[in-house]
PDB file of C-alpha atoms and ligand atoms in Angstrom:
ATOM      1  CA  MET A1117       0.000   0.000   0.000  1.00 47.00           C
ATOM      2  CA  LEU A1118       2.683   2.508  -0.966  1.00 52.00           C
ATOM      3  CA  GLU A1119       0.685   4.600  -3.401  1.00 86.00           C
ATOM      4  CA  SER A1120      -0.102   8.144  -2.405  1.00 96.00           C
ATOM      5  CA  ALA A1121      -3.670   9.040  -1.657  1.00 98.00           C
ATOM      6  CA  GLY A1122      -6.304  11.633  -1.001  1.00 98.00           C
ATOM      7  CA  ARG A1123      -9.138  10.963   1.391  1.00 98.00           C
ATOM      8  CA  PHE A1124     -12.491  11.921   2.834  1.00 98.00           C
ATOM      9  CA  ALA A1125     -12.939  11.576   6.590  1.00 98.00           C
ATOM     10  CA  PRO A1126     -16.478  12.419   7.656  1.00 97.00           C
ATOM     11  CA  SER A1127     -17.660  12.204  11.251  1.00 96.00           C
ATOM     12  CA  PRO A1128     -20.660   9.856  11.386  1.00 97.00           C
ATOM     13  CA  SER A1129     -22.689  12.209  13.541  1.00 94.00           C
ATOM     14  CA  GLY A1130     -25.649  12.556  11.188  1.00 91.00           C
ATOM     15  CA  ASP A1131     -26.739  12.999   7.591  1.00 91.00           C
ATOM     16  CA  LEU A1132     -24.261  14.680   5.268  1.00 93.00           C
ATOM     17  CA  HIS A1133     -25.673  17.857   3.807  1.00 93.00           C
ATOM     18  CA  ILE A1134     -25.053  18.930   0.256  1.00 96.00           C
ATOM     19  CA  GLY A1135     -22.045  21.014   1.306  1.00 96.00           C
ATOM     20  CA  ASN A1136     -20.320  18.059   3.003  1.00 96.00           C
ATOM     21  CA  VAL A1137     -21.078  15.937  -0.032  1.00 97.00           C
ATOM     22  CA  ARG A1138     -19.563  18.533  -2.347  1.00 98.00           C
ATOM     23  CA  THR A1139     -16.410  18.632  -0.196  1.00 98.00           C
ATOM     24  CA  GLY A1140     -16.085  14.834  -0.317  1.00 98.00           C
ATOM     25  CA  VAL A1141     -16.639  14.827  -4.073  1.00 98.00           C
ATOM     26  CA  LEU A1142     -13.901  17.455  -4.438  1.00 98.00           C
ATOM     27  CA  ALA A1143     -11.517  15.317  -2.384  1.00 98.00           C
ATOM     28  CA  PHE A1144     -12.268  12.419  -4.731  1.00 98.00           C
ATOM     29  CA  LEU A1145     -11.890  14.469  -7.920  1.00 98.00           C
ATOM     30  CA  TRP A1146      -8.657  16.084  -6.731  1.00 98.00           C
ATOM     31  CA  ALA A1147      -7.194  12.691  -5.825  1.00 98.00           C
ATOM     32  CA  ARG A1148      -8.129  11.202  -9.213  1.00 97.00           C
ATOM     33  CA  GLN A1149      -6.982  14.268 -11.138  1.00 97.00           C
ATOM     34  CA  SER A1150      -3.552  14.006  -9.492  1.00 97.00           C
ATOM     35  CA  GLY A1151      -3.241  10.230  -9.987  1.00 96.00           C
ATOM     36  CA  ARG A1152      -3.830   9.359  -6.353  1.00 98.00           C
ATOM     37  CA  ALA A1153      -5.867   6.666  -4.668  1.00 98.00           C
ATOM     38  CA  PHE A1154      -8.979   7.833  -2.814  1.00 98.00           C
ATOM     39  CA  ARG A1155      -9.428   6.533   0.717  1.00 98.00           C
ATOM     40  CA  TRP A1156     -12.202   6.794   3.268  1.00 98.00           C
ATOM     41  CA  ARG A1157     -11.972   7.133   7.035  1.00 98.00           C
ATOM     42  CA  ILE A1158     -14.782   7.021   9.572  1.00 98.00           C
ATOM     43  CA  GLU A1159     -13.975   9.587  12.284  1.00 98.00           C
ATOM     44  CA  ASP A1160     -16.004   7.936  15.006  1.00 97.00           C
ATOM     45  CA  LEU A1161     -14.024   8.869  18.118  1.00 97.00           C
ATOM     46  CA  ASP A1162     -16.597  11.391  19.167  1.00 93.00           C
ATOM     47  CA  ARG A1163     -20.303  11.887  18.435  1.00 88.00           C
ATOM     48  CA  VAL A1164     -21.754   8.966  16.494  1.00 95.00           C
ATOM     49  CA  ARG A1165     -25.245   8.376  15.233  1.00 96.00           C
ATOM     50  CA  GLU A1166     -26.109   4.738  14.747  1.00 96.00           C
ATOM     51  CA  GLY A1167     -26.110   3.864  11.043  1.00 97.00           C
ATOM     52  CA  ALA A1168     -24.721   7.208   9.852  1.00 97.00           C
ATOM     53  CA  ALA A1169     -21.296   5.889   8.795  1.00 97.00           C
ATOM     54  CA  GLN A1170     -22.851   3.263   6.535  1.00 97.00           C
ATOM     55  CA  GLN A1171     -25.333   5.725   5.118  1.00 96.00           C
ATOM     56  CA  GLN A1172     -22.570   8.196   4.230  1.00 97.00           C
ATOM     57  CA  LEU A1173     -20.660   5.481   2.410  1.00 97.00           C
ATOM     58  CA  ASP A1174     -23.781   4.283   0.587  1.00 96.00           C
ATOM     59  CA  GLU A1175     -24.551   7.796  -0.565  1.00 96.00           C
ATOM     60  CA  PHE A1176     -21.101   8.264  -2.067  1.00 97.00           C
ATOM     61  CA  ARG A1177     -21.232   4.886  -3.753  1.00 96.00           C
ATOM     62  CA  LEU A1178     -24.624   5.800  -5.220  1.00 95.00           C
ATOM     63  CA  LEU A1179     -23.053   8.927  -6.658  1.00 96.00           C
ATOM     64  CA  GLY A1180     -20.562   6.633  -8.423  1.00 97.00           C
ATOM     65  CA  ILE A1181     -17.553   7.456  -6.257  1.00 98.00           C
ATOM     66  CA  THR A1182     -15.100   4.567  -5.976  1.00 97.00           C
ATOM     67  CA  ILE A1183     -13.122   4.121  -2.787  1.00 98.00           C
ATOM     68  CA  ASP A1184      -9.705   2.442  -2.714  1.00 97.00           C
ATOM     69  CA  GLY A1185      -8.388   0.169  -0.015  1.00 90.00           C
ATOM     70  CA  PRO A1186     -10.017  -0.754   3.241  1.00 96.00           C
ATOM     71  CA  ILE A1187     -12.337   1.660   5.041  1.00 98.00           C
ATOM     72  CA  VAL A1188     -10.517   2.877   8.140  1.00 98.00           C
ATOM     73  CA  ARG A1189     -12.355   3.372  11.411  1.00 98.00           C
ATOM     74  CA  GLN A1190     -10.729   5.498  14.108  1.00 98.00           C
ATOM     75  CA  THR A1191     -12.125   3.500  17.011  1.00 98.00           C
ATOM     76  CA  ASP A1192     -10.110   0.520  15.681  1.00 98.00           C
ATOM     77  CA  ARG A1193      -6.909   2.521  15.894  1.00 98.00           C
ATOM     78  CA  VAL A1194      -6.651   3.855  19.434  1.00 98.00           C
ATOM     79  CA  GLU A1195      -3.426   1.983  20.204  1.00 98.00           C
ATOM     80  CA  HIS A1196      -1.718   3.888  17.374  1.00 98.00           C
ATOM     81  CA  TYR A1197      -2.734   7.202  18.958  1.00 98.00           C
ATOM     82  CA  ALA A1198      -1.508   5.997  22.339  1.00 98.00           C
ATOM     83  CA  ALA A1199       1.839   4.977  20.810  1.00 98.00           C
ATOM     84  CA  ALA A1200       2.264   8.375  19.145  1.00 98.00           C
ATOM     85  CA  CYS A1201       1.449  10.121  22.400  1.00 98.00           C
ATOM     86  CA  ARG A1202       4.089   8.022  24.179  1.00 98.00           C
ATOM     87  CA  ARG A1203       6.661   9.094  21.593  1.00 98.00           C
ATOM     88  CA  LEU A1204       5.852  12.732  22.296  1.00 98.00           C
ATOM     89  CA  GLU A1205       5.881  12.066  26.023  1.00 98.00           C
ATOM     90  CA  GLU A1206       9.363  10.531  25.850  1.00 97.00           C
ATOM     91  CA  ARG A1207      10.564  13.843  24.452  1.00 96.00           C
ATOM     92  CA  GLY A1208       8.983  15.825  27.290  1.00 97.00           C
ATOM     93  CA  LEU A1209       6.327  17.312  25.001  1.00 97.00           C
ATOM     94  CA  VAL A1210       3.212  16.176  26.857  1.00 98.00           C
ATOM     95  CA  TYR A1211       1.707  17.460  30.082  1.00 98.00           C
ATOM     96  CA  GLU A1212      -1.458  16.868  32.067  1.00 98.00           C
ATOM     97  CA  CYS A1213      -4.063  19.598  32.044  1.00 98.00           C
ATOM     98  CA  TYR A1214      -6.632  19.892  34.823  1.00 97.00           C
ATOM     99  CA  CYS A1215      -8.619  22.815  33.429  1.00 95.00           C
ATOM    100  CA  SER A1216     -12.306  22.634  32.682  1.00 91.00           C
ATOM    101  CA  ARG A1217     -13.696  24.470  29.673  1.00 86.00           C
ATOM    102  CA  LYS A1218     -14.920  27.138  32.061  1.00 86.00           C
ATOM    103  CA  ASP A1219     -11.468  27.522  33.646  1.00 86.00           C
ATOM    104  CA  ILE A1220     -10.001  28.175  30.199  1.00 84.00           C
ATOM    105  CA  GLN A1221     -12.680  30.668  29.216  1.00 81.00           C
ATOM    106  CA  SER A1222     -12.271  32.673  32.386  1.00 81.00           C
ATOM    107  CA  ALA A1223      -8.441  32.681  32.435  1.00 80.00           C
ATOM    108  CA  PRO A1224      -6.704  35.733  30.977  1.00 77.00           C
ATOM    109  CA  SER A1225      -5.240  34.805  27.589  1.00 73.00           C
ATOM    110  CA  ALA A1226      -1.489  34.568  27.179  1.00 70.00           C
ATOM    111  CA  PRO A1227       0.303  37.513  25.535  1.00 69.00           C
ATOM    112  CA  HIS A1228       0.108  37.404  21.691  1.00 71.00           C
ATOM    113  CA  ALA A1229      -2.382  34.536  21.779  1.00 74.00           C
ATOM    114  CA  PRO A1230      -5.802  34.919  20.168  1.00 75.00           C
ATOM    115  CA  PRO A1231      -8.888  34.756  22.418  1.00 75.00           C
ATOM    116  CA  GLY A1232      -9.883  31.193  23.207  1.00 77.00           C
ATOM    117  CA  ALA A1233      -6.320  29.830  22.899  1.00 85.00           C
ATOM    118  CA  TYR A1234      -5.169  27.737  25.828  1.00 91.00           C
ATOM    119  CA  PRO A1235      -3.376  30.156  28.197  1.00 88.00           C
ATOM    120  CA  GLY A1236      -0.887  27.564  29.465  1.00 90.00           C
ATOM    121  CA  THR A1237      -2.333  27.338  32.991  1.00 93.00           C
ATOM    122  CA  CYS A1238      -1.083  23.785  33.640  1.00 96.00           C
ATOM    123  CA  ARG A1239       2.090  23.868  31.546  1.00 95.00           C
ATOM    124  CA  ASP A1240       4.597  24.585  34.272  1.00 95.00           C
ATOM    125  CA  LEU A1241       3.062  23.232  37.484  1.00 97.00           C
ATOM    126  CA  THR A1242       5.322  21.621  40.081  1.00 97.00           C
ATOM    127  CA  ASP A1243       4.959  17.938  40.953  1.00 97.00           C
ATOM    128  CA  ARG A1244       3.247  18.954  44.212  1.00 97.00           C
ATOM    129  CA  GLU A1245       0.737  21.109  42.402  1.00 97.00           C
ATOM    130  CA  ARG A1246       0.037  18.302  39.959  1.00 98.00           C
ATOM    131  CA  THR A1247      -0.607  15.818  42.747  1.00 97.00           C
ATOM    132  CA  ALA A1248      -3.076  18.245  44.336  1.00 97.00           C
ATOM    133  CA  GLU A1249      -4.806  18.975  41.029  1.00 97.00           C
ATOM    134  CA  ARG A1250      -5.091  15.270  40.193  1.00 97.00           C
ATOM    135  CA  ALA A1251      -6.710  14.663  43.590  1.00 97.00           C
ATOM    136  CA  ARG A1252      -9.091  17.588  43.072  1.00 96.00           C
ATOM    137  CA  LEU A1253     -10.222  16.170  39.725  1.00 96.00           C
ATOM    138  CA  GLU A1254     -10.543  12.688  41.125  1.00 96.00           C
ATOM    139  CA  ARG A1255     -12.879  13.951  43.844  1.00 96.00           C
ATOM    140  CA  ALA A1256     -15.009  15.511  41.106  1.00 93.00           C
ATOM    141  CA  GLY A1257     -14.985  12.241  39.149  1.00 93.00           C
ATOM    142  CA  ARG A1258     -12.855  13.721  36.367  1.00 93.00           C
ATOM    143  CA  SER A1259      -9.490  12.857  34.809  1.00 95.00           C
ATOM    144  CA  PRO A1260      -6.813  15.150  33.385  1.00 98.00           C
ATOM    145  CA  ALA A1261      -6.506  15.835  29.671  1.00 98.00           C
ATOM    146  CA  LEU A1262      -3.129  15.585  27.927  1.00 98.00           C
ATOM    147  CA  ARG A1263      -1.725  18.546  26.040  1.00 98.00           C
ATOM    148  CA  LEU A1264       1.167  19.138  23.687  1.00 97.00           C
ATOM    149  CA  ARG A1265       3.840  21.554  24.888  1.00 96.00           C
ATOM    150  CA  THR A1266       4.191  23.913  21.914  1.00 93.00           C
ATOM    151  CA  GLU A1267       5.809  27.060  23.324  1.00 78.00           C
ATOM    152  CA  ASN A1268       3.439  29.177  21.216  1.00 70.00           C
ATOM    153  CA  SER A1269       4.856  27.851  17.972  1.00 80.00           C
ATOM    154  CA  GLN A1270       4.282  29.093  14.478  1.00 89.00           C
ATOM    155  CA  ARG A1271       4.130  26.519  11.707  1.00 95.00           C
ATOM    156  CA  PRO A1272       3.087  28.134   8.424  1.00 96.00           C
ATOM    157  CA  VAL A1273       1.448  25.740   5.981  1.00 98.00           C
ATOM    158  CA  GLU A1274       1.046  26.126   2.232  1.00 98.00           C
ATOM    159  CA  ASP A1275      -2.486  25.611   0.999  1.00 98.00           C
ATOM    160  CA  ALA A1276      -3.300  25.083  -2.677  1.00 98.00           C
ATOM    161  CA  LEU A1277      -6.246  27.481  -2.477  1.00 98.00           C
ATOM    162  CA  LEU A1278      -5.631  29.731   0.514  1.00 97.00           C
ATOM    163  CA  GLY A1279      -1.898  30.374   0.151  1.00 98.00           C
ATOM    164  CA  THR A1280       0.071  30.436   3.414  1.00 98.00           C
ATOM    165  CA  ILE A1281      -1.916  29.594   6.553  1.00 97.00           C
ATOM    166  CA  THR A1282      -0.311  31.044   9.664  1.00 94.00           C
ATOM    167  CA  ALA A1283      -2.887  30.340  12.367  1.00 89.00           C
ATOM    168  CA  HIS A1284      -1.575  30.518  15.935  1.00 88.00           C
ATOM    169  CA  ILE A1285      -0.767  27.162  17.569  1.00 93.00           C
ATOM    170  CA  ASP A1286      -1.574  26.733  21.237  1.00 91.00           C
ATOM    171  CA  ASP A1287      -0.991  23.691  23.439  1.00 95.00           C
ATOM    172  CA  VAL A1288      -3.417  21.396  21.643  1.00 95.00           C
ATOM    173  CA  VAL A1289      -5.229  18.642  23.448  1.00 97.00           C
ATOM    174  CA  LEU A1290      -3.907  15.179  22.589  1.00 98.00           C
ATOM    175  CA  ARG A1291      -6.271  13.207  24.796  1.00 98.00           C
ATOM    176  CA  ARG A1292      -9.386  14.648  26.335  1.00 96.00           C
ATOM    177  CA  GLY A1293     -10.263  14.365  29.994  1.00 95.00           C
ATOM    178  CA  ASP A1294     -12.853  11.721  29.137  1.00 94.00           C
ATOM    179  CA  GLY A1295     -10.093   9.578  27.631  1.00 95.00           C
ATOM    180  CA  VAL A1296     -11.047  10.179  23.984  1.00 97.00           C
ATOM    181  CA  TRP A1297      -8.081  10.772  21.665  1.00 98.00           C
ATOM    182  CA  ALA A1298      -8.223  14.225  20.158  1.00 97.00           C
ATOM    183  CA  TYR A1299      -9.024  14.968  16.550  1.00 97.00           C
ATOM    184  CA  ASN A1300      -5.698  16.643  15.697  1.00 97.00           C
ATOM    185  CA  LEU A1301      -3.558  13.748  16.875  1.00 98.00           C
ATOM    186  CA  ALA A1302      -5.765  11.067  15.321  1.00 98.00           C
ATOM    187  CA  VAL A1303      -5.898  12.788  11.924  1.00 98.00           C
ATOM    188  CA  VAL A1304      -2.130  13.095  11.693  1.00 98.00           C
ATOM    189  CA  ILE A1305      -1.465   9.471  12.609  1.00 98.00           C
ATOM    190  CA  ASP A1306      -4.219   8.136  10.368  1.00 98.00           C
ATOM    191  CA  ASP A1307      -3.263  10.184   7.332  1.00 98.00           C
ATOM    192  CA  ALA A1308       0.351   9.033   7.626  1.00 98.00           C
ATOM    193  CA  ASP A1309      -0.612   5.360   8.057  1.00 98.00           C
ATOM    194  CA  MET A1310      -3.044   5.578   5.128  1.00 98.00           C
ATOM    195  CA  ARG A1311      -0.332   7.181   2.921  1.00 97.00           C
ATOM    196  CA  VAL A1312      -2.521  10.242   2.554  1.00 98.00           C
ATOM    197  CA  ASP A1313      -0.362  13.025   1.141  1.00 98.00           C
ATOM    198  CA  GLN A1314      -3.202  15.235  -0.055  1.00 98.00           C
ATOM    199  CA  VAL A1315      -5.809  16.608   2.338  1.00 98.00           C
ATOM    200  CA  VAL A1316      -8.831  18.243   0.709  1.00 98.00           C
ATOM    201  CA  ARG A1317     -11.446  19.360   3.233  1.00 98.00           C
ATOM    202  CA  GLY A1318     -13.693  22.283   4.170  1.00 97.00           C
ATOM    203  CA  ASP A1319     -12.022  25.617   4.862  1.00 96.00           C
ATOM    204  CA  ASP A1320     -13.570  25.682   8.343  1.00 95.00           C
ATOM    205  CA  LEU A1321     -10.665  23.349   9.227  1.00 97.00           C
ATOM    206  CA  ALA A1322      -7.942  25.548   7.726  1.00 97.00           C
ATOM    207  CA  SER A1323      -6.780  26.807  11.118  1.00 94.00           C
ATOM    208  CA  SER A1324      -6.153  23.201  12.214  1.00 96.00           C
ATOM    209  CA  ALA A1325      -3.576  22.662   9.481  1.00 97.00           C
ATOM    210  CA  PRO A1326      -0.635  24.417  11.244  1.00 97.00           C
ATOM    211  CA  ARG A1327      -1.093  22.389  14.432  1.00 96.00           C
ATOM    212  CA  GLN A1328      -1.420  19.170  12.451  1.00 97.00           C
ATOM    213  CA  ALA A1329       1.706  20.031  10.456  1.00 97.00           C
ATOM    214  CA  LEU A1330       3.552  20.748  13.711  1.00 97.00           C
ATOM    215  CA  LEU A1331       2.491  17.349  15.043  1.00 97.00           C
ATOM    216  CA  CYS A1332       3.772  15.757  11.808  1.00 98.00           C
ATOM    217  CA  ASP A1333       7.135  17.502  12.303  1.00 96.00           C
ATOM    218  CA  LEU A1334       7.389  16.366  15.923  1.00 96.00           C
ATOM    219  CA  LEU A1335       6.497  12.772  15.025  1.00 98.00           C
ATOM    220  CA  ASP A1336       8.754  12.660  11.941  1.00 98.00           C
ATOM    221  CA  LEU A1337       5.799  12.197   9.621  1.00 98.00           C
ATOM    222  CA  PRO A1338       5.508  13.756   6.169  1.00 97.00           C
ATOM    223  CA  VAL A1339       3.245  16.805   5.982  1.00 98.00           C
ATOM    224  CA  PRO A1340       0.506  16.326   3.376  1.00 98.00           C
ATOM    225  CA  GLN A1341      -0.425  18.903   0.742  1.00 98.00           C
ATOM    226  CA  TYR A1342      -3.443  20.848   1.892  1.00 98.00           C
ATOM    227  CA  ALA A1343      -6.381  22.279  -0.045  1.00 98.00           C
ATOM    228  CA  HIS A1344      -9.134  23.801   2.071  1.00 98.00           C
ATOM    229  CA  VAL A1345     -12.161  24.226  -0.132  1.00 98.00           C
ATOM    230  CA  PRO A1346     -14.965  26.786   0.163  1.00 97.00           C
ATOM    231  CA  LEU A1347     -18.028  25.901   2.177  1.00 96.00           C
ATOM    232  CA  VAL A1348     -21.678  25.898   1.258  1.00 96.00           C
ATOM    233  CA  LEU A1349     -23.632  28.344   3.417  1.00 95.00           C
ATOM    234  CA  ASN A1350     -27.252  29.237   3.929  1.00 93.00           C
ATOM    235  CA  ARG A1351     -28.731  32.608   2.965  1.00 92.00           C
ATOM    236  CA  GLN A1352     -27.713  34.080   6.328  1.00 92.00           C
ATOM    237  CA  GLY A1353     -24.103  33.152   5.679  1.00 92.00           C
ATOM    238  CA  ALA A1354     -24.107  30.419   8.345  1.00 92.00           C
ATOM    239  CA  ARG A1355     -23.477  26.702   7.939  1.00 88.00           C
ATOM    240  CA  LEU A1356     -26.319  24.813   6.321  1.00 89.00           C
ATOM    241  CA  ALA A1357     -28.615  23.168   8.829  1.00 86.00           C
ATOM    242  CA  LYS A1358     -31.589  20.870   8.708  1.00 85.00           C
ATOM    243  CA  ARG A1359     -34.007  23.673   9.518  1.00 88.00           C
ATOM    244  CA  ASP A1360     -32.967  25.486   6.305  1.00 91.00           C
ATOM    245  CA  GLY A1361     -35.010  23.071   4.209  1.00 91.00           C
ATOM    246  CA  ALA A1362     -34.022  20.138   1.987  1.00 92.00           C
ATOM    247  CA  VAL A1363     -30.257  19.920   2.554  1.00 93.00           C
ATOM    248  CA  THR A1364     -29.386  16.226   2.636  1.00 94.00           C
ATOM    249  CA  LEU A1365     -28.687  14.152  -0.424  1.00 93.00           C
ATOM    250  CA  GLY A1366     -31.694  11.972   0.346  1.00 91.00           C
ATOM    251  CA  GLN A1367     -34.087  14.892   0.648  1.00 93.00           C
ATOM    252  CA  LEU A1368     -32.780  16.600  -2.475  1.00 94.00           C
ATOM    253  CA  THR A1369     -32.851  13.441  -4.580  1.00 92.00           C
ATOM    254  CA  GLU A1370     -36.411  12.840  -3.496  1.00 92.00           C
ATOM    255  CA  LEU A1371     -37.332  16.288  -4.778  1.00 93.00           C
ATOM    256  CA  GLY A1372     -35.683  15.542  -8.128  1.00 93.00           C
ATOM    257  CA  PHE A1373     -32.882  18.071  -7.477  1.00 95.00           C
ATOM    258  CA  ASP A1374     -29.962  17.764  -9.919  1.00 96.00           C
ATOM    259  CA  VAL A1375     -27.135  17.215  -7.412  1.00 96.00           C
ATOM    260  CA  TRP A1376     -24.305  16.731  -9.941  1.00 98.00           C
ATOM    261  CA  GLY A1377     -25.523  19.645 -12.043  1.00 98.00           C
ATOM    262  CA  TRP A1378     -25.579  21.927  -9.015  1.00 97.00           C
ATOM    263  CA  MET A1379     -22.151  20.780  -7.770  1.00 98.00           C
ATOM    264  CA  GLY A1380     -20.447  21.476 -11.117  1.00 98.00           C
ATOM    265  CA  GLU A1381     -22.218  24.780 -11.545  1.00 97.00           C
ATOM    266  CA  SER A1382     -21.539  26.009  -8.015  1.00 97.00           C
ATOM    267  CA  LEU A1383     -17.834  25.179  -8.336  1.00 98.00           C
ATOM    268  CA  GLY A1384     -17.450  27.101 -11.587  1.00 97.00           C
ATOM    269  CA  PHE A1385     -17.366  24.247 -14.100  1.00 97.00           C
ATOM    270  CA  GLY A1386     -20.891  24.396 -15.483  1.00 96.00           C
ATOM    271  CA  PRO A1387     -23.371  21.619 -14.734  1.00 98.00           C
ATOM    272  CA  TRP A1388     -21.856  18.145 -14.424  1.00 98.00           C
ATOM    273  CA  ARG A1389     -23.854  15.228 -15.800  1.00 97.00           C
ATOM    274  CA  GLY A1390     -22.377  12.681 -13.413  1.00 97.00           C
ATOM    275  CA  VAL A1391     -19.163  11.390 -11.934  1.00 98.00           C
ATOM    276  CA  HIS A1392     -17.394  10.714 -15.255  1.00 98.00           C
ATOM    277  CA  ASP A1393     -18.202  14.127 -16.583  1.00 98.00           C
ATOM    278  CA  ALA A1394     -16.932  15.635 -13.328  1.00 98.00           C
ATOM    279  CA  ILE A1395     -13.654  13.672 -13.535  1.00 98.00           C
ATOM    280  CA  ASP A1396     -13.167  14.880 -17.130  1.00 97.00           C
ATOM    281  CA  SER A1397     -13.830  18.530 -16.392  1.00 96.00           C
ATOM    282  CA  PHE A1398     -12.305  18.988 -12.914  1.00 98.00           C
ATOM    283  CA  ASP A1399      -9.325  21.319 -12.843  1.00 98.00           C
ATOM    284  CA  PRO A1400      -8.098  22.706  -9.485  1.00 97.00           C
ATOM    285  CA  ALA A1401      -6.895  25.897 -11.192  1.00 97.00           C
ATOM    286  CA  ARG A1402     -10.448  26.691 -12.272  1.00 97.00           C
ATOM    287  CA  LEU A1403     -12.122  25.933  -8.978  1.00 98.00           C
ATOM    288  CA  ARG A1404     -14.272  28.762  -7.659  1.00 97.00           C
ATOM    289  CA  ARG A1405     -12.724  30.131  -4.462  1.00 95.00           C
ATOM    290  CA  GLU A1406     -15.757  31.787  -2.888  1.00 96.00           C
ATOM    291  CA  ALA A1407     -18.280  30.154  -0.582  1.00 96.00           C
ATOM    292  CA  THR A1408     -21.528  29.105  -2.224  1.00 96.00           C
ATOM    293  CA  VAL A1409     -24.872  30.222  -0.868  1.00 96.00           C
ATOM    294  CA  PHE A1410     -27.431  27.463  -1.144  1.00 95.00           C
ATOM    295  CA  ASP A1411     -31.068  28.305  -0.834  1.00 92.00           C
ATOM    296  CA  PRO A1412     -32.566  24.903  -0.178  1.00 92.00           C
ATOM    297  CA  PRO A1413     -35.934  23.959  -1.640  1.00 89.00           C
ATOM    298  CA  PRO A1414     -38.614  23.527   1.011  1.00 89.00           C
ATOM    299  CA  LEU A1415     -39.000  20.016   2.312  1.00 83.00           C
ATOM    300  CA  SER A1416     -41.846  18.048   0.844  1.00 68.00           C
ATOM    301  CA  ARG A1417     -44.324  16.876   3.477  1.00 59.00           C
ATOM    302  CA  GLY A1418     -43.318  13.258   2.976  1.00 54.00           C
ATOM    303  CA  ALA A1419     -39.621  14.003   3.364  1.00 48.00           C
ATOM    304  CA  ALA A1420     -40.203  16.139   6.457  1.00 48.00           C
ATOM    305  CA  GLU A1421     -42.122  13.360   8.148  1.00 47.00           C
ATOM    306  CA  ALA A1422     -40.004  10.450   6.977  1.00 46.00           C
ATOM    307  CA  PRO A1423     -38.055   8.691   9.735  1.00 47.00           C
ATOM    308  CA  LYS A1424     -34.419   9.742   9.981  1.00 46.00           C
ATOM    309  CA  THR A1425     -33.098   6.393   8.870  1.00 44.00           C
ATOM    310  CA  GLY A1426     -35.512   6.187   5.941  1.00 38.00           C
ATOM    311  CA  ARG A1427     -32.873   5.872   3.254  1.00 37.00           C
TER     312      ARG A1427
HETATM  313  N1  LIG B1802     -14.065  14.520  10.596  1.00 50.25           N
HETATM  314  C1  LIG B1802     -13.949  15.894  10.219  1.00 50.25           C
HETATM  315  C2  LIG B1802     -15.313  16.425   9.835  1.00 50.25           C
HETATM  316  O1  LIG B1802     -16.202  15.655   9.521  1.00 50.25           O
HETATM  317  C3  LIG B1802     -13.012  16.101   9.060  1.00 50.25           C
HETATM  318  C4  LIG B1802     -11.612  15.906   9.432  1.00 50.25           C
HETATM  319  C5  LIG B1802     -10.591  16.165   8.339  1.00 50.25           C
HETATM  320  O2  LIG B1802     -10.936  16.127   7.148  1.00 50.25           O
HETATM  321  O3  LIG B1802      -9.436  16.376   8.684  1.00 50.25           O
HETATM  322  O4  LIG B1802     -15.501  17.624   9.848  1.00 50.25           O
END
């Protein structure tokens, strides 16, 4: 399995809306256009809705998207995340953090750090302080999180669409207090193990790229090429949501909406007739860079009342 690859890595927390689908289709087209394999990962460490992972896969297969290699599931891979964390720990780059979300929000932010960044409260505690903090958490039935010691690093990343991304890097969580391995660590380990060297995903994740690249550097893993693609928004300029109308592939197909036609058109290529047409016409240089506003058709009565798992 040495060939290089692109990937799509949806979280199986619910139905994919048309914007998520368009992002996944772009990841597929970009991988194919650049001669890469296209892999699929189920990011099920966190919120999971029963049946959603399978439904997402079925929807892509129905669109004619072909997936290479085995489907990877993050919950099958926790020992790899633990091993990576140990490697960082051996180099003194991991520390326990006892802060709650509220503690972090109410702490003054560190100089030069953007609001919301971790202020470093637990970075330099003494052993005595740590023992006391651990006991305090234990009494409250909580466990410490693990964080990466970054020393407020910068790690600029080149993005095929956005240019240089220079988002601030704070001490990212590696393992949450509830024991769940954190997104940033898992993504980096998985992409490397899956030979993913091209990451195409929504531009809401662009600010994660520098911290993921830093983790790659620290773990001696290659940094993939990034392309953060524009999102699909509702008329108010917010993320699409169920209450906006017919937004899922199932709902739109039921209404006879031309999904491929809309995807091609909204990305600047003119209407696509299907997956083969899209593969033939896709060209990253011609990709529209602006977000798309999608005004969803109203839900038909049947679709509104259909059970969630109906398709
Ligand atoms: N699982 C993430 C999501 O569904 C995507 C992660 C990634 O592409 O790096 O938003």
